[in-house]
mmCIF file of C-alpha atoms in Angstrom:
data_model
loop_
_atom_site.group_PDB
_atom_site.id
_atom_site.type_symbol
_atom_site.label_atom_id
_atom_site.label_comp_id
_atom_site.label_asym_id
_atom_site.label_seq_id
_atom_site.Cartn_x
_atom_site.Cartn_y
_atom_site.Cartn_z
ATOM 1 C CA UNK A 25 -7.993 -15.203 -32.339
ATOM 2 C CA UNK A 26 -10.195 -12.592 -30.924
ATOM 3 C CA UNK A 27 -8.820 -9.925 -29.278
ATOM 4 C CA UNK A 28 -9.828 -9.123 -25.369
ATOM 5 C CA UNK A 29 -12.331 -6.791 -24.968
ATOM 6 C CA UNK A 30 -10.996 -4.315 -22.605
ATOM 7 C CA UNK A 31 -13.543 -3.273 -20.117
ATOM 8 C CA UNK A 32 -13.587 0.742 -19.421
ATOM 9 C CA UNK A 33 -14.484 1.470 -16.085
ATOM 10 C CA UNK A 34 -17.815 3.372 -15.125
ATOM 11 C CA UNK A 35 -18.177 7.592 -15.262
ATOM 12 C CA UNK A 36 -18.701 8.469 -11.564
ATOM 13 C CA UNK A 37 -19.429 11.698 -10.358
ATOM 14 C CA UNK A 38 -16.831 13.950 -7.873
ATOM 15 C CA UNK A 39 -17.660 14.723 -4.582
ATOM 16 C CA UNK A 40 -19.816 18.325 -5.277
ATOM 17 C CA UNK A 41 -17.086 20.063 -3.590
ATOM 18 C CA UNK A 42 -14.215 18.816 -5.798
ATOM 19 C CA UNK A 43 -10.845 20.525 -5.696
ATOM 20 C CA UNK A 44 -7.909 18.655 -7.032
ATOM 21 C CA UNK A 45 -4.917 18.147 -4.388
ATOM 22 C CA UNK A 46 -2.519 21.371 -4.392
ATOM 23 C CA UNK A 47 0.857 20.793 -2.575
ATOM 24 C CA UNK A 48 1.800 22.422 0.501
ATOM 25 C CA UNK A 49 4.652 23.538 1.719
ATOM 26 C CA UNK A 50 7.357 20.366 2.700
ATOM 27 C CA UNK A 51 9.579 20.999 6.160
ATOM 28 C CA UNK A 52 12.862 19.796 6.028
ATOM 29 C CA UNK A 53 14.252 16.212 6.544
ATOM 30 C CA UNK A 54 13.673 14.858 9.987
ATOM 31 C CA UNK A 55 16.834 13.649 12.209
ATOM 32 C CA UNK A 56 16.788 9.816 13.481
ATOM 33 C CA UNK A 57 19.260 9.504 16.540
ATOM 34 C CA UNK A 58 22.467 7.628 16.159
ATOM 35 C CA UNK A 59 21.453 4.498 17.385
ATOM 36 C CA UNK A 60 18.850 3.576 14.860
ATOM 37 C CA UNK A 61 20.317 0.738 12.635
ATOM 38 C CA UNK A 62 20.211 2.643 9.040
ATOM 39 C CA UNK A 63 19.398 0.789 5.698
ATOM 40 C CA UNK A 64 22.131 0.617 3.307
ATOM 41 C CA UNK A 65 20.424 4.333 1.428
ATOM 42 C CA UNK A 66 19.840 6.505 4.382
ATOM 43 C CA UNK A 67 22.841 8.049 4.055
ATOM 44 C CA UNK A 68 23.644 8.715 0.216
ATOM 45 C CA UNK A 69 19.710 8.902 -0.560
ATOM 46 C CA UNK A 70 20.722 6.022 -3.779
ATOM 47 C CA UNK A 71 19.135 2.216 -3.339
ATOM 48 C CA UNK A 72 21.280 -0.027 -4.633
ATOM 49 C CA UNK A 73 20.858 -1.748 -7.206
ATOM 50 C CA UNK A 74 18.197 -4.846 -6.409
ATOM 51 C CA UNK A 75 19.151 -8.477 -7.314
ATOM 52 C CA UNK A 76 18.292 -9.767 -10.830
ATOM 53 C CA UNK A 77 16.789 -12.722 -9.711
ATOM 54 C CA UNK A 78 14.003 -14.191 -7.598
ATOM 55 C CA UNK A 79 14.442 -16.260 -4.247
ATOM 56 C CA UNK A 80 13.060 -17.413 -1.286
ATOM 57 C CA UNK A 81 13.556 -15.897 1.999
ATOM 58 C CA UNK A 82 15.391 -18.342 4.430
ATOM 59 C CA UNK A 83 13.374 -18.615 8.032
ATOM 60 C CA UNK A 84 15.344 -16.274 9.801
ATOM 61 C CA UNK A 85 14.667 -12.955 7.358
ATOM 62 C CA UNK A 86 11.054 -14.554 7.483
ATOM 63 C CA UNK A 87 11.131 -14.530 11.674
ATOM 64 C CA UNK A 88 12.680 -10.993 11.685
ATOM 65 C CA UNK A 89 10.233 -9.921 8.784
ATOM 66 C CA UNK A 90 7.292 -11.075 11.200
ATOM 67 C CA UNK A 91 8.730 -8.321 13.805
ATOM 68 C CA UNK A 92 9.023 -5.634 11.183
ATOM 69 C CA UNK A 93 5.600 -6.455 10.084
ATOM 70 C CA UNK A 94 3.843 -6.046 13.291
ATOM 71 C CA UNK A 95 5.871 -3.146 13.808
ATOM 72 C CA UNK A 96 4.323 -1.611 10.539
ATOM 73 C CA UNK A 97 1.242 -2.493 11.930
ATOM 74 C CA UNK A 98 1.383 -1.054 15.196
ATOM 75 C CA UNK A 99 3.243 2.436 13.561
ATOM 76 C CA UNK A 100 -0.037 2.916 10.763
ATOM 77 C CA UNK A 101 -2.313 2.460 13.651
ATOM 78 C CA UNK A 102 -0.687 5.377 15.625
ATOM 79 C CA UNK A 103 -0.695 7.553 12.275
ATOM 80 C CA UNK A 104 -4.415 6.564 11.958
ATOM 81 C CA UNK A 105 -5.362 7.634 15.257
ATOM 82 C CA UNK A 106 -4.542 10.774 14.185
ATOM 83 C CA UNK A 107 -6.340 11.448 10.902
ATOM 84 C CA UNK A 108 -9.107 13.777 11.438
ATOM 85 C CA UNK A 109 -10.663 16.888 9.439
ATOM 86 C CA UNK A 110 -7.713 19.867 9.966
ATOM 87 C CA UNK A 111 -5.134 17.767 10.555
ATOM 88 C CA UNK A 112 -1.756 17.985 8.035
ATOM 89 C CA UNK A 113 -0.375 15.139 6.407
ATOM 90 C CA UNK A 114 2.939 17.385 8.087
ATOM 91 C CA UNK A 115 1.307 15.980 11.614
ATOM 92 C CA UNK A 116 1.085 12.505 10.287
ATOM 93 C CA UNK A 117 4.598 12.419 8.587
ATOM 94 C CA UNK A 118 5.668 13.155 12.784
ATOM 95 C CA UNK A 119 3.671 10.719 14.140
ATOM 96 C CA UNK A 120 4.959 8.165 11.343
ATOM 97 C CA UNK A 121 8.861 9.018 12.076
ATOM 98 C CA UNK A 122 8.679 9.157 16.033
ATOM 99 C CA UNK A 123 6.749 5.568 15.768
ATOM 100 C CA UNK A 124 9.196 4.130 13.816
ATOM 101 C CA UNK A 125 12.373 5.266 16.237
ATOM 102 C CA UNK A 126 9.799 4.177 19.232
ATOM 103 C CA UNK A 127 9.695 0.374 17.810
ATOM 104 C CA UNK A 128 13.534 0.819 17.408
ATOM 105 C CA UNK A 129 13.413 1.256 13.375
ATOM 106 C CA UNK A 130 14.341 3.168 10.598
ATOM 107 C CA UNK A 131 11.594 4.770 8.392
ATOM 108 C CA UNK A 132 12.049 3.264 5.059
ATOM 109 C CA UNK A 133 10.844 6.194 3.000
ATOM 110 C CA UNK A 134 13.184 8.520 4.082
ATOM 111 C CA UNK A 135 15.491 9.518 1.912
ATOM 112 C CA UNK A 136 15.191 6.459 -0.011
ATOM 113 C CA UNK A 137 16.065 7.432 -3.570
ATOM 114 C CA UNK A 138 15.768 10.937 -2.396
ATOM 115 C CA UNK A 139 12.577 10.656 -0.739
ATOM 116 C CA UNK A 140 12.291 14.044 1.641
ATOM 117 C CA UNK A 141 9.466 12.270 3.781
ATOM 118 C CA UNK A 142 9.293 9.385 6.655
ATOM 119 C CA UNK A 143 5.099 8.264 5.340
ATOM 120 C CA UNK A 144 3.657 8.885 1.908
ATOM 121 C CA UNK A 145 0.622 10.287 2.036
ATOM 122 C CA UNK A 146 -1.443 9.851 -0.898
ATOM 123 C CA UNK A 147 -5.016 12.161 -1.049
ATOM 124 C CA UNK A 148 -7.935 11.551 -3.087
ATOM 125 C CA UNK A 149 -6.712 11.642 -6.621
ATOM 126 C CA UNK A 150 -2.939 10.676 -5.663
ATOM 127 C CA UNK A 151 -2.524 7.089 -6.491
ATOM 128 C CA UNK A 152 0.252 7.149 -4.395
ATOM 129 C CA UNK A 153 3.790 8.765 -3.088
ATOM 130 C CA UNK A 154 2.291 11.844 -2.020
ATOM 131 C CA UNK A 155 4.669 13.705 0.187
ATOM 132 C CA UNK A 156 3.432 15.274 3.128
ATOM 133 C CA UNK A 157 3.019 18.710 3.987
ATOM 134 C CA UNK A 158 1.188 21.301 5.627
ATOM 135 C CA UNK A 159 -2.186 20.922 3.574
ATOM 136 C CA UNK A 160 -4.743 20.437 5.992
ATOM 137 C CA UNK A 161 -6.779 17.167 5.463
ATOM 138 C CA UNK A 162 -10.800 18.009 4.699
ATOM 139 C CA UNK A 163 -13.903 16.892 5.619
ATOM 140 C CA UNK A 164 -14.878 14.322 2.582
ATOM 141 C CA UNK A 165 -11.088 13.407 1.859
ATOM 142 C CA UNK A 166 -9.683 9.977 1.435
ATOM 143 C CA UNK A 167 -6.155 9.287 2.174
ATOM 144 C CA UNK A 168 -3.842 6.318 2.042
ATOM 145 C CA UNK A 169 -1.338 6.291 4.777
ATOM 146 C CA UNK A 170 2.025 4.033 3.157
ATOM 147 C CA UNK A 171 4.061 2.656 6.243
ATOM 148 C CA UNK A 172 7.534 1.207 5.674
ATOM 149 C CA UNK A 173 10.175 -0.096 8.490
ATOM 150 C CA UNK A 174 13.421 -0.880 8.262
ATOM 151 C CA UNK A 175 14.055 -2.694 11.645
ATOM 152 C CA UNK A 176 16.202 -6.164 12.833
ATOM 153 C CA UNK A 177 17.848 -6.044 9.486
ATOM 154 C CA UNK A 178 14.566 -6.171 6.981
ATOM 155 C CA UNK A 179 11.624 -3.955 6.199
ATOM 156 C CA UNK A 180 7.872 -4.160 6.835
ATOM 157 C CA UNK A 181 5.354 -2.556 4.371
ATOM 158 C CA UNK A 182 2.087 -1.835 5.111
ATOM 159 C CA UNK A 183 -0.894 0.742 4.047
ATOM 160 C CA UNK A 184 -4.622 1.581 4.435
ATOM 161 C CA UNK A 185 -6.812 4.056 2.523
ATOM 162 C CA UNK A 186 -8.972 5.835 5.584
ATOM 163 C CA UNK A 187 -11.740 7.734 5.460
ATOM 164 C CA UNK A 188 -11.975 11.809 6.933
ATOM 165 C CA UNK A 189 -14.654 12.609 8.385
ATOM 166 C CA UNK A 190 -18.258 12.700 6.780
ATOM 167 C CA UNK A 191 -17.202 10.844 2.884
ATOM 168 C CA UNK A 192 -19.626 10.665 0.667
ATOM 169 C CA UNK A 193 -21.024 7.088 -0.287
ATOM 170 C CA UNK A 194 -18.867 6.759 -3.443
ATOM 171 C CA UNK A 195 -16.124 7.262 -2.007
ATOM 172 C CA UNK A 196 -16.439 4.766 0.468
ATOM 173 C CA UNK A 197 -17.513 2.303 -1.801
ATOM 174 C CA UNK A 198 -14.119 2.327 -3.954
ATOM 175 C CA UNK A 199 -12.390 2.234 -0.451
ATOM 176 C CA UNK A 200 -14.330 -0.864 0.301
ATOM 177 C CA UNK A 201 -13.979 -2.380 -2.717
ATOM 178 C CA UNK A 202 -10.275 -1.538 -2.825
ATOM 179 C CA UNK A 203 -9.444 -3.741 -0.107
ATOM 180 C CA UNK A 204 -11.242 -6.433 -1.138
ATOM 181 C CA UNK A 205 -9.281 -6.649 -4.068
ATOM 182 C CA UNK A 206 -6.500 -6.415 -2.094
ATOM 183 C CA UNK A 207 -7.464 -9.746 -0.128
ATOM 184 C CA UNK A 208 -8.973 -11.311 -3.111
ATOM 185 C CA UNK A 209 -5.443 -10.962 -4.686
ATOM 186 C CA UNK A 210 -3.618 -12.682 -1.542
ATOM 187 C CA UNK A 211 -6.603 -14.942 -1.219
ATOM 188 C CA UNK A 212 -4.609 -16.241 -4.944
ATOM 189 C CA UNK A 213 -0.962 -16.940 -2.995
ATOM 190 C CA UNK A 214 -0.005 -20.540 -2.598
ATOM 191 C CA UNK A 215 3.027 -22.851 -3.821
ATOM 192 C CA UNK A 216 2.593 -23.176 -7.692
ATOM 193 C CA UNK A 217 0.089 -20.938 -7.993
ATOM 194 C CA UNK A 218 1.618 -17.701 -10.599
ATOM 195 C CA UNK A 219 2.355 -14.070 -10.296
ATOM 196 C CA UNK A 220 -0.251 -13.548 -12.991
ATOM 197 C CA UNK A 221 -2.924 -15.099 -10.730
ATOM 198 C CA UNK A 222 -2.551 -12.329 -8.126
ATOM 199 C CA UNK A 223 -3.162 -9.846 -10.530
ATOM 200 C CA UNK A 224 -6.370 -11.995 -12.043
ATOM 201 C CA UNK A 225 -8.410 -11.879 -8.596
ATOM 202 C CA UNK A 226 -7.456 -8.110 -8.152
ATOM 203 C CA UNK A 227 -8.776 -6.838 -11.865
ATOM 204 C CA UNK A 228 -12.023 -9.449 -10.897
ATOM 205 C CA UNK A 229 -13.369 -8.120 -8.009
ATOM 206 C CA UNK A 230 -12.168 -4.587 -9.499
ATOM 207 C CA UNK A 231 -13.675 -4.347 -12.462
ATOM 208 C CA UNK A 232 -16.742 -6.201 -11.430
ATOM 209 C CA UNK A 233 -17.724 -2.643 -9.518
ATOM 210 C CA UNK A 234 -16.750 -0.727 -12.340
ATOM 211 C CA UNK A 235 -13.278 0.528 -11.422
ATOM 212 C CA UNK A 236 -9.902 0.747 -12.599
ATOM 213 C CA UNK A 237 -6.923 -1.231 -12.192
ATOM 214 C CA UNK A 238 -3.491 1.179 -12.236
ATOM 215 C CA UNK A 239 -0.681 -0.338 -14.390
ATOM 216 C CA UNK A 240 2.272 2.245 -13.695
ATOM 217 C CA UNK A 241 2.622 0.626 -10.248
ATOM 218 C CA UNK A 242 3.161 -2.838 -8.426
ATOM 219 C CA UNK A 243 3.747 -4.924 -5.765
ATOM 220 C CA UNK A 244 7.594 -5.578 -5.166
ATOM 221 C CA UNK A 245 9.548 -8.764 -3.619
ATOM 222 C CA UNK A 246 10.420 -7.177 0.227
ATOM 223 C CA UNK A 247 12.522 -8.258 2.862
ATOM 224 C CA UNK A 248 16.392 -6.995 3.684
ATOM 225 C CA UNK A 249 15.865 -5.075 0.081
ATOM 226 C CA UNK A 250 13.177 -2.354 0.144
ATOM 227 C CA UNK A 251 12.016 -3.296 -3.650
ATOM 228 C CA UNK A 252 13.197 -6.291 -5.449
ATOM 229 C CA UNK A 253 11.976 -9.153 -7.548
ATOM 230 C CA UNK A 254 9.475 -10.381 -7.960
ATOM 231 C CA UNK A 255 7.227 -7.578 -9.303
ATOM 232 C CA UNK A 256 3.227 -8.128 -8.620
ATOM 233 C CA UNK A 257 1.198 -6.969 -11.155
ATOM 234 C CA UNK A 258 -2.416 -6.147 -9.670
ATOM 235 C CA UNK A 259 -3.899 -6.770 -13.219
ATOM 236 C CA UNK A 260 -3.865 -9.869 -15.811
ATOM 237 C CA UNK A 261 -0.402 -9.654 -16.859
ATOM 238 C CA UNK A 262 -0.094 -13.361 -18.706
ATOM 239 C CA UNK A 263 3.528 -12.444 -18.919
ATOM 240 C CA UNK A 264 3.869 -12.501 -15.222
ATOM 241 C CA UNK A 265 4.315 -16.414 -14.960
ATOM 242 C CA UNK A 266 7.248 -16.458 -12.180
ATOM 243 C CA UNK A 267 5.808 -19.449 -10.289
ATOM 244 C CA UNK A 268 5.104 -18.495 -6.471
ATOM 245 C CA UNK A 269 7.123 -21.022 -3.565
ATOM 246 C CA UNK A 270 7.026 -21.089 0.254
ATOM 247 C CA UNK A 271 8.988 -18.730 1.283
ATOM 248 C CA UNK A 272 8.979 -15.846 -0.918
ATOM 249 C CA UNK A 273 8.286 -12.819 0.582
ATOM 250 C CA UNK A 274 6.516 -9.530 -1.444
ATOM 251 C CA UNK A 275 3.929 -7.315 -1.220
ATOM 252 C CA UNK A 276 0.394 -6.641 -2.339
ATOM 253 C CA UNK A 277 -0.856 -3.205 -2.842
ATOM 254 C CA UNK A 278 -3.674 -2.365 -5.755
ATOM 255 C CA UNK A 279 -4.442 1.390 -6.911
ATOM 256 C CA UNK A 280 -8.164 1.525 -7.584
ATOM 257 C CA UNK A 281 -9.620 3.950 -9.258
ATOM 258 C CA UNK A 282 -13.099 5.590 -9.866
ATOM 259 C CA UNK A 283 -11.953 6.774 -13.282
ATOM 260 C CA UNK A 284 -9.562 5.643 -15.928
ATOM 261 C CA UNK A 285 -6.381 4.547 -14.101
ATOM 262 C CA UNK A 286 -4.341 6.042 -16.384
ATOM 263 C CA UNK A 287 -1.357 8.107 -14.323
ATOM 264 C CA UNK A 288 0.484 11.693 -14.680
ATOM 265 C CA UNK A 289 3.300 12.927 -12.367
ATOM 266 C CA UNK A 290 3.884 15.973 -10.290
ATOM 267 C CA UNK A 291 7.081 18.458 -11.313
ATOM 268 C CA UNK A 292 8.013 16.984 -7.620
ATOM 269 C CA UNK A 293 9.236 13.608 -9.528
ATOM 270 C CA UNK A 294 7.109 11.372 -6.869
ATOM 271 C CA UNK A 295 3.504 12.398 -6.865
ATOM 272 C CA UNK A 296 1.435 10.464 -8.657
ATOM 273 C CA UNK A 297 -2.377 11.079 -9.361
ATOM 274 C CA UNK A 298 -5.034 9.652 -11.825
ATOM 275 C CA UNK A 299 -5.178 11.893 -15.467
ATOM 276 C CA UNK A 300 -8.704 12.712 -15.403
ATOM 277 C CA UNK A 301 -8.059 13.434 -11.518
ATOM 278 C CA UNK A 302 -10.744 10.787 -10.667
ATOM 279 C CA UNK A 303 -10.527 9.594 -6.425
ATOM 280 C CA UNK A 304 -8.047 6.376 -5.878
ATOM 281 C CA UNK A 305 -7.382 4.205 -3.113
ATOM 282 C CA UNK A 306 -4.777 1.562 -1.899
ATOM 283 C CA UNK A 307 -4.509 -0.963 0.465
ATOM 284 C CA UNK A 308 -1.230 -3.354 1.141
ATOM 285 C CA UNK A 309 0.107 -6.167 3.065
ATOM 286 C CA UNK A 310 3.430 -7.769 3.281
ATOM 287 C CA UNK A 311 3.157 -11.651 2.941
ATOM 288 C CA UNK A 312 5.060 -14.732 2.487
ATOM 289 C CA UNK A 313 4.195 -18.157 0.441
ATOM 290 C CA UNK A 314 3.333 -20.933 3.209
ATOM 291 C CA UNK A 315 2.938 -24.349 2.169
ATOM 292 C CA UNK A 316 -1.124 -23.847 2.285
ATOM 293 C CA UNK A 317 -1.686 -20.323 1.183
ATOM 294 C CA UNK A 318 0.144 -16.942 2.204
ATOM 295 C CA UNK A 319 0.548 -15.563 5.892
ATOM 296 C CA UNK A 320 0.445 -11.340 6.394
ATOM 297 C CA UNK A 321 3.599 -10.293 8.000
ATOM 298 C CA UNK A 322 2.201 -6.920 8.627
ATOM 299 C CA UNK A 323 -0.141 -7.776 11.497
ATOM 300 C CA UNK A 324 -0.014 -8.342 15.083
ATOM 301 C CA UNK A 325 -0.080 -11.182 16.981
ATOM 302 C CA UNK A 326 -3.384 -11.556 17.903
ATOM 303 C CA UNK A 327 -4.831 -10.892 14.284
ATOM 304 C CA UNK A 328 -6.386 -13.020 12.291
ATOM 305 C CA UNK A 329 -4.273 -15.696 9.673
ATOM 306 C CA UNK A 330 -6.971 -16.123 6.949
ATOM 307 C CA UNK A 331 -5.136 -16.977 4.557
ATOM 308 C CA UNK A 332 -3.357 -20.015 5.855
ATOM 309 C CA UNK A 333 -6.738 -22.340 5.301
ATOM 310 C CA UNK A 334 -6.532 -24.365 2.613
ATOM 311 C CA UNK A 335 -10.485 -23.351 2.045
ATOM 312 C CA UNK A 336 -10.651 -21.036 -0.228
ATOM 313 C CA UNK A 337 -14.348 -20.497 0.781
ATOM 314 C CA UNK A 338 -12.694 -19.481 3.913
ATOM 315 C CA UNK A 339 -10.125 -17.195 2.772
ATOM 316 C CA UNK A 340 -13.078 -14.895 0.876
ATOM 317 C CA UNK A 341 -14.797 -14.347 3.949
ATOM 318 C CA UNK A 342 -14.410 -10.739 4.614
ATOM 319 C CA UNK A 343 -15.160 -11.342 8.105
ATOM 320 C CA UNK A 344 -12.409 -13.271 8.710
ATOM 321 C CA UNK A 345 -9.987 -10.509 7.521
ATOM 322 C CA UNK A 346 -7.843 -8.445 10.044
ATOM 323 C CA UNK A 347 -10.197 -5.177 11.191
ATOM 324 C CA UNK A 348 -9.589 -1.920 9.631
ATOM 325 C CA UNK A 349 -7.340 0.444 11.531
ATOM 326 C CA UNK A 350 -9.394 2.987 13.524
ATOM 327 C CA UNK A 351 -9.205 7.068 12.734
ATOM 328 C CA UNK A 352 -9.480 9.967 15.467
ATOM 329 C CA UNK A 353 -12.734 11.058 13.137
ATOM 330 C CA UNK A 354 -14.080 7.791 13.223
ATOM 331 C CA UNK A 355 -14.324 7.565 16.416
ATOM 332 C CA UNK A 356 -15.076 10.981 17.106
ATOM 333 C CA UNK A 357 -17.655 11.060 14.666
#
């Protein structure tokens, strides 16, 4: 048998003005009052050790995963507000944490394996985990914002790759196409479908435009555990066959890259950007298997449920998709 042809994605050119990403300096750990419920880490700064296997979520995780969701939701669209040429990813990683305490939660990053930060921050050629600090954002950047909250018990996960400022037209093309992969991927979810078939749509639509899918990184099973089974590959992985059912809960998240996806790592053990320091972008959802399709947990109530329809015409129809959060510089600009 033949072997698959792997297809390289296309040479694009940097912005003119290319710099790579320098760290800044990081402030210290931010205090959460007493009365925030704490995940089962946020003391000792070790996870435990995940589950081996994969299950369903029972209805009332699902219910209280629904409220962490749309409290995701509502915390990455105050961080977004924000995001404007000048402003530190420092400024962000504020709004993020005092966001999170508002809606009652815990921010999930923090201190989670050691994590100093309450929002990863993730600029131009970070795929993702950047930590924040007092680099100012730039006219031309792209940044991810990653959202996690740990509140009623479970956590909601939830990110968006926004633009600052005036970005030029590449740029916003693999941030375009990057969450349409994203939704072509859930756009896959429903009873019996596989894990594999997630990954299928994503690589699709992604290297259809000539980009790159990231490997070192996946989705992760979500709910009262931060990261768990089952992993979500957002390429072809035919080894990835775990069968999807109603009720599981995970997330969706591709890396998309201009350039070869291939990853390196910072000295500071979390950073991850793309080896030949090409731009990347991410979007994610949380979701959970319904008996028709998937529902996103990380929206608000009067969003729109796509991907419930058992059309699958319907599902692909980008205008049917939740809006894109809204930036200071946006709508400034």
């Amino acid at each position: 048998m033949g072997r698959r042809k792997r297809r390289v994605p296309a040479a694009r050119t940097r912005p003119a003005d290319f710099e790579p990403v320098v760290a800044g300096l990081v402030s210290p750990r931010r205090a959460v009052p007493a009365h925030i419920e704490l995940p089962p880490y946020a003391r000792s700064g070790q996870a435990s050790p995940a589950p081996s296997g994969v299950s369903p979520s029972n209805q009332a995780t699902i219910d209280a995963m629904r409220l962490a969701g749309s409290a995701a939701r509502r915390v990455l669209g105050a961080v977004a507000a924000e995001i404007a040429p000048g402003v530190t990813s420092e400024h962000l990683d504020e709004i993020c944490h005092e966001a999170c305490i508002a809606e009652g939660g815990y921010p999930s990053p923090l201190n989670y394996n050691g994590f100093p930060k309450s929002l990863c921050t993730s600029v131009n050629e970070i795929i993702c985990h950047g930590i924040p600090d007092d680099r100012p954002l730039r006219d031309g950047d792209i940044v991810n914002c990653d959202v996690t909250i740990f509140v009623g018990g479970v956590h909601g996960d939830h990110s968006e790759t926004f633009l600052v400022g005036d970005v030029d037209a590449p740029s916003g093309r693999l941030v375009e196409v990057t969450r349409e992969s994203m939704y072509h991927g859930i756009a896959a979810v429903h009873p019996g479908a596989r894990v594999c078939d997630i990954g299928r749509a994503i690589q699709a639509r992604a290297e259809a435009e000539g980009y790159g899918v990231v490997r070192e990184f996946v989705g992760h099973g979500i709910g009262q555990i931060f990261h768990r089974l089952p992993n979500i590959p957002h390429y072809y992985d035919p080894a990835a066959r775990t069968e999807l059912v109603e009720g599981m809960t995970f997330t969706v998240e591709p890396m998309i890259t201009m350039g070869m996806p291939r990853a390196q790592m910072w000295p500071d053990g979390w950073t991850a950007v793309t080896a030949d320091r090409s731009r990347t972008a991410q979007f994610e959802h949380t979701v959970v298997v319904t008996p028709s399709g998937a529902e996103l947990l990380t929206v608000t109530d009067d969003e729109p449920q796509p991907f419930l329809a058992g059309d699958p015409t319907a599902r692909l129809d980008p205008a049917s998709w939740p809006q894109q959060l809204s930036t200071a510089s946006a709508r400034t600009g």
